[in-house]
Amino acid sequence: MFLQIVLLILGLLLLVKGADWLVSGASALAKKFNVSDLTIGLTVVAFGTSAPELIVNGIASFQNHQEIVFGNIIGSNNFNLFMILGISGLILPLTVKSSTAWKEIPISFFAVVILFFLVNDFFTPNSFMLSRIEGVLLLALFGGFLFYVYKQLGVETEFIEENASAKSNTMLGIYIVLGLGGLVAGGQMVVVNAVKLATTLGVSEKVIGLTIIAAGTSLPELATSVVAALKKNTDIAIGNIIGSNIFNIFLILGVSCIIRPIAYDVRFNTDLYLLAGGTIFLFLAMFLGNKKKLDRWEAAILLVVFISYMVFLVSNELSA
């Protein structure tokens, strides 16, 4: 078991470093083309920090570890929303743009609602699963989100000066390639050793996916948003989380079920309720206290709710 834990940690470190290189290279490249901070947060950074989930889910889907597929995405989204925004908001109250409050947060809630209806056989009776056709639908919705972000390019005009030209395009390309390599290698190590660890400990892949894997694959989002908060760049801090949550559902689950249709365990509904409730709370927080701002007391509520739910989830699994 010790070897499995060491290899799992090593895999997670590879995922984090790979995502770091990918985000660094892609963000600097985007800056050269005068892309705004919010747009980078919603796209380049969100994609880069969601890359660990994409790789892990792609491998888990191919190897038919279906509970890891759902556990990783739903767990990561909850970790992003409650834990990462909670920590970031405690560091610095997060002011958001009007478009984030009125558009991006509702889009992320819409993604949760769509997922709930797709997996709970509302459209395909007696079939608790995500089919390839539903995967195509999710990818189409992802395309719609990218189109929305593209339209925002003409609206968002604020920039933070960075020395993006310090590195050549070739060097930035090397960063991106090395990042992708680290993601693939780390993702394989995480899936293989997480499954072995779950078997050794006698816990379900569902709980492993919702906790260890979800937290591990969300480490890039945690690092990105915390650093952004410390630098008082709340656009990146918020945009990264909202963008990642939308990417996870539309893109990553879409790709996962195209690789292989994924059976759904209705016990995940509790986690979807938590995610939907947290997203609604975030939306309402934009109009409570200081408007269009996640205040420290609101961030603290997110953090306390998440920690309480994790304690409940683990204790319930151990007592089963």
PDB file of C-alpha atoms in Angstrom, residues 101-312:
ATOM      1  CA  ALA A 101     -22.368  37.506 -12.008  1.00  0.00           C
ATOM      2  CA  TRP A 102     -25.112  37.544 -14.630  1.00  0.00           C
ATOM      3  CA  LYS A 103     -23.774  35.157 -17.281  1.00  0.00           C
ATOM      4  CA  GLU A 104     -20.871  32.853 -16.375  1.00  0.00           C
ATOM      5  CA  ILE A 105     -22.188  31.740 -12.958  1.00  0.00           C
ATOM      6  CA  PRO A 106     -25.673  30.993 -14.409  1.00  0.00           C
ATOM      7  CA  ILE A 107     -24.010  29.060 -17.265  1.00  0.00           C
ATOM      8  CA  SER A 108     -22.180  26.905 -14.721  1.00  0.00           C
ATOM      9  CA  PHE A 109     -25.505  26.252 -12.945  1.00  0.00           C
ATOM     10  CA  PHE A 110     -27.126  25.392 -16.283  1.00  0.00           C
ATOM     11  CA  ALA A 111     -24.342  22.836 -16.859  1.00  0.00           C
ATOM     12  CA  VAL A 112     -25.172  21.124 -13.540  1.00  0.00           C
ATOM     13  CA  VAL A 113     -28.901  21.037 -14.366  1.00  0.00           C
ATOM     14  CA  ILE A 114     -28.276  19.589 -17.841  1.00  0.00           C
ATOM     15  CA  LEU A 115     -26.003  16.907 -16.384  1.00  0.00           C
ATOM     16  CA  PHE A 116     -28.605  16.010 -13.746  1.00  0.00           C
ATOM     17  CA  PHE A 117     -31.322  15.523 -16.365  1.00  0.00           C
ATOM     18  CA  LEU A 118     -29.051  13.547 -18.695  1.00  0.00           C
ATOM     19  CA  VAL A 119     -27.861  11.021 -16.092  1.00  0.00           C
ATOM     20  CA  ASN A 120     -31.207  10.549 -14.339  1.00  0.00           C
ATOM     21  CA  ASP A 121     -32.999   9.025 -17.372  1.00  0.00           C
ATOM     22  CA  PHE A 122     -35.303  11.997 -18.034  1.00  0.00           C
ATOM     23  CA  PHE A 123     -34.510  11.785 -21.758  1.00  0.00           C
ATOM     24  CA  THR A 124     -33.669   8.067 -22.067  1.00  0.00           C
ATOM     25  CA  PRO A 125     -36.007   6.065 -19.755  1.00  0.00           C
ATOM     26  CA  ASN A 126     -34.488   3.241 -17.687  1.00  0.00           C
ATOM     27  CA  SER A 127     -30.969   4.193 -18.703  1.00  0.00           C
ATOM     28  CA  PHE A 128     -28.954   5.756 -15.894  1.00  0.00           C
ATOM     29  CA  MET A 129     -25.928   6.571 -17.996  1.00  0.00           C
ATOM     30  CA  LEU A 130     -24.292   9.064 -20.312  1.00  0.00           C
ATOM     31  CA  SER A 131     -24.444   7.777 -23.885  1.00  0.00           C
ATOM     32  CA  ARG A 132     -22.291   8.801 -26.822  1.00  0.00           C
ATOM     33  CA  ILE A 133     -25.191  10.854 -28.224  1.00  0.00           C
ATOM     34  CA  GLU A 134     -25.412  12.741 -24.931  1.00  0.00           C
ATOM     35  CA  GLY A 135     -21.653  13.206 -25.098  1.00  0.00           C
ATOM     36  CA  VAL A 136     -22.065  14.902 -28.470  1.00  0.00           C
ATOM     37  CA  LEU A 137     -24.729  17.150 -26.909  1.00  0.00           C
ATOM     38  CA  LEU A 138     -22.360  18.123 -24.087  1.00  0.00           C
ATOM     39  CA  LEU A 139     -19.603  18.915 -26.596  1.00  0.00           C
ATOM     40  CA  ALA A 140     -22.053  21.018 -28.632  1.00  0.00           C
ATOM     41  CA  LEU A 141     -22.887  22.984 -25.474  1.00  0.00           C
ATOM     42  CA  PHE A 142     -19.169  23.387 -24.858  1.00  0.00           C
ATOM     43  CA  GLY A 143     -18.843  24.802 -28.369  1.00  0.00           C
ATOM     44  CA  GLY A 144     -21.633  27.249 -27.542  1.00  0.00           C
ATOM     45  CA  PHE A 145     -19.739  28.345 -24.424  1.00  0.00           C
ATOM     46  CA  LEU A 146     -16.568  28.916 -26.445  1.00  0.00           C
ATOM     47  CA  PHE A 147     -18.586  31.009 -28.905  1.00  0.00           C
ATOM     48  CA  TYR A 148     -19.885  33.083 -25.981  1.00  0.00           C
ATOM     49  CA  VAL A 149     -16.307  33.643 -24.767  1.00  0.00           C
ATOM     50  CA  TYR A 150     -15.267  34.583 -28.301  1.00  0.00           C
ATOM     51  CA  LYS A 151     -17.994  37.235 -28.363  1.00  0.00           C
ATOM     52  CA  GLN A 152     -16.665  38.518 -25.032  1.00  0.00           C
ATOM     53  CA  LEU A 153     -13.288  39.205 -26.668  1.00  0.00           C
ATOM     54  CA  GLY A 154     -14.721  42.411 -28.071  1.00  0.00           C
ATOM     55  CA  VAL A 155     -16.094  43.447 -24.676  1.00  0.00           C
ATOM     56  CA  GLU A 156     -13.310  42.746 -22.170  1.00  0.00           C
ATOM     57  CA  THR A 157     -10.478  45.206 -22.640  1.00  0.00           C
ATOM     58  CA  GLU A 158      -8.625  45.262 -19.317  1.00  0.00           C
ATOM     59  CA  PHE A 159      -5.097  43.894 -19.245  1.00  0.00           C
ATOM     60  CA  ILE A 160      -2.356  43.361 -16.747  1.00  0.00           C
ATOM     61  CA  GLU A 161       1.065  44.013 -18.177  1.00  0.00           C
ATOM     62  CA  GLU A 162       3.267  40.918 -18.290  1.00  0.00           C
ATOM     63  CA  ASN A 163       6.578  40.319 -19.965  1.00  0.00           C
ATOM     64  CA  ALA A 164       5.017  37.754 -22.299  1.00  0.00           C
ATOM     65  CA  SER A 165       7.552  38.490 -24.989  1.00  0.00           C
ATOM     66  CA  ALA A 166      10.455  37.432 -22.756  1.00  0.00           C
ATOM     67  CA  LYS A 167      10.239  33.882 -24.122  1.00  0.00           C
ATOM     68  CA  SER A 168      10.229  32.914 -27.770  1.00  0.00           C
ATOM     69  CA  ASN A 169       7.314  31.091 -29.355  1.00  0.00           C
ATOM     70  CA  THR A 170       9.538  27.987 -29.604  1.00  0.00           C
ATOM     71  CA  MET A 171      10.233  28.030 -25.867  1.00  0.00           C
ATOM     72  CA  LEU A 172       6.541  28.512 -25.118  1.00  0.00           C
ATOM     73  CA  GLY A 173       5.782  25.567 -27.408  1.00  0.00           C
ATOM     74  CA  ILE A 174       8.278  23.420 -25.472  1.00  0.00           C
ATOM     75  CA  TYR A 175       6.544  24.362 -22.221  1.00  0.00           C
ATOM     76  CA  ILE A 176       3.197  23.301 -23.681  1.00  0.00           C
ATOM     77  CA  VAL A 177       4.531  19.965 -25.005  1.00  0.00           C
ATOM     78  CA  LEU A 178       6.325  19.151 -21.722  1.00  0.00           C
ATOM     79  CA  GLY A 179       3.147  20.048 -19.858  1.00  0.00           C
ATOM     80  CA  LEU A 180       1.045  17.677 -21.941  1.00  0.00           C
ATOM     81  CA  GLY A 181       3.631  14.899 -21.465  1.00  0.00           C
ATOM     82  CA  GLY A 182       3.579  15.338 -17.705  1.00  0.00           C
ATOM     83  CA  LEU A 183      -0.223  15.287 -17.712  1.00  0.00           C
ATOM     84  CA  VAL A 184      -0.448  12.017 -19.628  1.00  0.00           C
ATOM     85  CA  ALA A 185       2.173  10.227 -17.513  1.00  0.00           C
ATOM     86  CA  GLY A 186       0.762  11.570 -14.257  1.00  0.00           C
ATOM     87  CA  GLY A 187      -2.810  10.736 -15.245  1.00  0.00           C
ATOM     88  CA  GLN A 188      -1.965   7.101 -15.930  1.00  0.00           C
ATOM     89  CA  MET A 189      -0.170   6.783 -12.590  1.00  0.00           C
ATOM     90  CA  VAL A 190      -3.084   8.376 -10.710  1.00  0.00           C
ATOM     91  CA  VAL A 191      -5.783   6.107 -12.174  1.00  0.00           C
ATOM     92  CA  VAL A 192      -3.845   2.852 -11.814  1.00  0.00           C
ATOM     93  CA  ASN A 193      -2.705   3.490  -8.247  1.00  0.00           C
ATOM     94  CA  ALA A 194      -5.992   5.032  -7.061  1.00  0.00           C
ATOM     95  CA  VAL A 195      -7.844   1.875  -8.139  1.00  0.00           C
ATOM     96  CA  LYS A 196      -5.271  -0.320  -6.380  1.00  0.00           C
ATOM     97  CA  LEU A 197      -5.497   1.834  -3.244  1.00  0.00           C
ATOM     98  CA  ALA A 198      -9.294   1.661  -3.207  1.00  0.00           C
ATOM     99  CA  THR A 199      -9.115  -2.139  -3.454  1.00  0.00           C
ATOM    100  CA  THR A 200      -6.509  -2.355  -0.677  1.00  0.00           C
ATOM    101  CA  LEU A 201      -8.457  -0.053   1.687  1.00  0.00           C
ATOM    102  CA  GLY A 202     -11.793  -1.657   0.856  1.00  0.00           C
ATOM    103  CA  VAL A 203     -13.453   1.643  -0.126  1.00  0.00           C
ATOM    104  CA  SER A 204     -15.407   2.355  -3.287  1.00  0.00           C
ATOM    105  CA  GLU A 205     -13.947   3.964  -6.392  1.00  0.00           C
ATOM    106  CA  LYS A 206     -16.759   6.522  -5.981  1.00  0.00           C
ATOM    107  CA  VAL A 207     -15.308   7.853  -2.718  1.00  0.00           C
ATOM    108  CA  ILE A 208     -11.734   7.698  -4.020  1.00  0.00           C
ATOM    109  CA  GLY A 209     -12.877   9.709  -7.043  1.00  0.00           C
ATOM    110  CA  LEU A 210     -14.801  12.279  -4.971  1.00  0.00           C
ATOM    111  CA  THR A 211     -11.961  12.837  -2.503  1.00  0.00           C
ATOM    112  CA  ILE A 212      -8.351  11.924  -3.324  1.00  0.00           C
ATOM    113  CA  ILE A 213      -8.523  12.099  -7.124  1.00  0.00           C
ATOM    114  CA  ALA A 214     -10.858  15.129  -7.194  1.00  0.00           C
ATOM    115  CA  ALA A 215      -8.671  17.086  -4.766  1.00  0.00           C
ATOM    116  CA  GLY A 216      -5.489  16.020  -6.544  1.00  0.00           C
ATOM    117  CA  THR A 217      -6.649  16.990 -10.029  1.00  0.00           C
ATOM    118  CA  SER A 218      -7.921  20.315  -8.633  1.00  0.00           C
ATOM    119  CA  LEU A 219      -4.520  21.314  -7.236  1.00  0.00           C
ATOM    120  CA  PRO A 220      -3.732  23.418 -10.361  1.00  0.00           C
ATOM    121  CA  GLU A 221      -6.986  25.368  -9.852  1.00  0.00           C
ATOM    122  CA  LEU A 222      -6.107  25.821  -6.177  1.00  0.00           C
ATOM    123  CA  ALA A 223      -2.621  27.135  -6.933  1.00  0.00           C
ATOM    124  CA  THR A 224      -3.837  29.383  -9.763  1.00  0.00           C
ATOM    125  CA  SER A 225      -6.710  30.970  -7.843  1.00  0.00           C
ATOM    126  CA  VAL A 226      -4.791  31.437  -4.583  1.00  0.00           C
ATOM    127  CA  VAL A 227      -1.861  33.091  -6.391  1.00  0.00           C
ATOM    128  CA  ALA A 228      -4.313  35.243  -8.362  1.00  0.00           C
ATOM    129  CA  ALA A 229      -6.021  36.316  -5.127  1.00  0.00           C
ATOM    130  CA  LEU A 230      -2.672  37.169  -3.525  1.00  0.00           C
ATOM    131  CA  LYS A 231      -1.849  39.269  -6.589  1.00  0.00           C
ATOM    132  CA  LYS A 232      -5.315  40.885  -6.359  1.00  0.00           C
ATOM    133  CA  ASN A 233      -6.242  39.595  -9.817  1.00  0.00           C
ATOM    134  CA  THR A 234      -9.761  38.482  -8.971  1.00  0.00           C
ATOM    135  CA  ASP A 235     -10.712  38.062 -12.653  1.00  0.00           C
ATOM    136  CA  ILE A 236      -8.307  35.137 -12.971  1.00  0.00           C
ATOM    137  CA  ALA A 237      -9.264  33.752  -9.524  1.00  0.00           C
ATOM    138  CA  ILE A 238     -12.992  33.647 -10.287  1.00  0.00           C
ATOM    139  CA  GLY A 239     -12.781  33.038 -14.041  1.00  0.00           C
ATOM    140  CA  ASN A 240     -10.498  30.050 -13.505  1.00  0.00           C
ATOM    141  CA  ILE A 241     -12.999  28.315 -11.192  1.00  0.00           C
ATOM    142  CA  ILE A 242     -16.184  29.068 -13.123  1.00  0.00           C
ATOM    143  CA  GLY A 243     -14.493  28.234 -16.417  1.00  0.00           C
ATOM    144  CA  SER A 244     -13.053  24.978 -15.055  1.00  0.00           C
ATOM    145  CA  ASN A 245     -16.443  23.833 -13.751  1.00  0.00           C
ATOM    146  CA  ILE A 246     -18.053  24.489 -17.141  1.00  0.00           C
ATOM    147  CA  PHE A 247     -15.162  22.762 -18.945  1.00  0.00           C
ATOM    148  CA  ASN A 248     -15.390  19.735 -16.631  1.00  0.00           C
ATOM    149  CA  ILE A 249     -19.050  19.039 -17.361  1.00  0.00           C
ATOM    150  CA  PHE A 250     -19.374  20.011 -21.007  1.00  0.00           C
ATOM    151  CA  LEU A 251     -15.939  19.073 -22.368  1.00  0.00           C
ATOM    152  CA  ILE A 252     -14.479  16.408 -20.097  1.00  0.00           C
ATOM    153  CA  LEU A 253     -17.640  14.385 -19.435  1.00  0.00           C
ATOM    154  CA  GLY A 254     -18.522  14.831 -23.115  1.00  0.00           C
ATOM    155  CA  VAL A 255     -15.189  13.342 -24.193  1.00  0.00           C
ATOM    156  CA  SER A 256     -15.357  10.641 -21.500  1.00  0.00           C
ATOM    157  CA  CYS A 257     -18.704   9.207 -22.605  1.00  0.00           C
ATOM    158  CA  ILE A 258     -17.758   9.352 -26.286  1.00  0.00           C
ATOM    159  CA  ILE A 259     -14.764   7.142 -25.437  1.00  0.00           C
ATOM    160  CA  ARG A 260     -17.145   4.760 -23.649  1.00  0.00           C
ATOM    161  CA  PRO A 261     -20.795   5.211 -22.516  1.00  0.00           C
ATOM    162  CA  ILE A 262     -20.690   5.667 -18.730  1.00  0.00           C
ATOM    163  CA  ALA A 263     -23.126   4.050 -16.291  1.00  0.00           C
ATOM    164  CA  TYR A 264     -24.306   6.448 -13.576  1.00  0.00           C
ATOM    165  CA  ASP A 265     -24.744   5.607  -9.885  1.00  0.00           C
ATOM    166  CA  VAL A 266     -27.689   7.642  -8.550  1.00  0.00           C
ATOM    167  CA  ARG A 267     -25.826   8.041  -5.246  1.00  0.00           C
ATOM    168  CA  PHE A 268     -23.901  10.815  -7.019  1.00  0.00           C
ATOM    169  CA  ASN A 269     -27.134  12.856  -7.001  1.00  0.00           C
ATOM    170  CA  THR A 270     -26.348  14.030  -3.465  1.00  0.00           C
ATOM    171  CA  ASP A 271     -23.075  15.476  -4.725  1.00  0.00           C
ATOM    172  CA  LEU A 272     -24.876  17.127  -7.658  1.00  0.00           C
ATOM    173  CA  TYR A 273     -27.382  18.691  -5.218  1.00  0.00           C
ATOM    174  CA  LEU A 274     -24.435  20.077  -3.247  1.00  0.00           C
ATOM    175  CA  LEU A 275     -22.864  21.476  -6.427  1.00  0.00           C
ATOM    176  CA  ALA A 276     -26.142  23.058  -7.574  1.00  0.00           C
ATOM    177  CA  GLY A 277     -26.769  24.545  -4.116  1.00  0.00           C
ATOM    178  CA  GLY A 278     -23.250  25.958  -3.926  1.00  0.00           C
ATOM    179  CA  THR A 279     -23.592  27.556  -7.362  1.00  0.00           C
ATOM    180  CA  ILE A 280     -26.906  29.157  -6.369  1.00  0.00           C
ATOM    181  CA  PHE A 281     -25.297  30.434  -3.160  1.00  0.00           C
ATOM    182  CA  LEU A 282     -22.432  31.950  -5.177  1.00  0.00           C
ATOM    183  CA  PHE A 283     -24.932  33.685  -7.456  1.00  0.00           C
ATOM    184  CA  LEU A 284     -26.908  35.065  -4.498  1.00  0.00           C
ATOM    185  CA  ALA A 285     -23.657  36.168  -2.817  1.00  0.00           C
ATOM    186  CA  MET A 286     -23.188  38.578  -5.704  1.00  0.00           C
ATOM    187  CA  PHE A 287     -26.194  40.541  -4.412  1.00  0.00           C
ATOM    188  CA  LEU A 288     -25.701  40.171  -0.638  1.00  0.00           C
ATOM    189  CA  GLY A 289     -23.451  42.508   1.349  1.00  0.00           C
ATOM    190  CA  ASN A 290     -21.061  44.132  -1.099  1.00  0.00           C
ATOM    191  CA  LYS A 291     -22.589  43.618  -4.529  1.00  0.00           C
ATOM    192  CA  LYS A 292     -20.691  41.626  -7.161  1.00  0.00           C
ATOM    193  CA  LYS A 293     -18.226  40.522  -4.512  1.00  0.00           C
ATOM    194  CA  LEU A 294     -17.644  37.282  -2.598  1.00  0.00           C
ATOM    195  CA  ASP A 295     -17.052  38.609   0.926  1.00  0.00           C
ATOM    196  CA  ARG A 296     -14.921  36.807   3.495  1.00  0.00           C
ATOM    197  CA  TRP A 297     -17.921  35.621   5.537  1.00  0.00           C
ATOM    198  CA  GLU A 298     -19.492  34.146   2.412  1.00  0.00           C
ATOM    199  CA  ALA A 299     -16.208  32.435   1.514  1.00  0.00           C
ATOM    200  CA  ALA A 300     -16.068  31.037   5.058  1.00  0.00           C
ATOM    201  CA  ILE A 301     -19.545  29.519   4.624  1.00  0.00           C
ATOM    202  CA  LEU A 302     -18.406  27.761   1.434  1.00  0.00           C
ATOM    203  CA  LEU A 303     -15.365  26.364   3.225  1.00  0.00           C
ATOM    204  CA  VAL A 304     -17.273  25.153   6.295  1.00  0.00           C
ATOM    205  CA  VAL A 305     -19.966  23.474   4.180  1.00  0.00           C
ATOM    206  CA  PHE A 306     -17.366  21.614   2.107  1.00  0.00           C
ATOM    207  CA  ILE A 307     -15.317  20.402   5.091  1.00  0.00           C
ATOM    208  CA  SER A 308     -18.501  19.250   6.852  1.00  0.00           C
ATOM    209  CA  TYR A 309     -19.645  17.332   3.790  1.00  0.00           C
ATOM    210  CA  MET A 310     -16.247  15.652   3.344  1.00  0.00           C
ATOM    211  CA  VAL A 311     -16.294  14.517   6.988  1.00  0.00           C
ATOM    212  CA  PHE A 312     -19.813  13.133   6.466  1.00  0.00           C
TER     213      PHE A 312
END
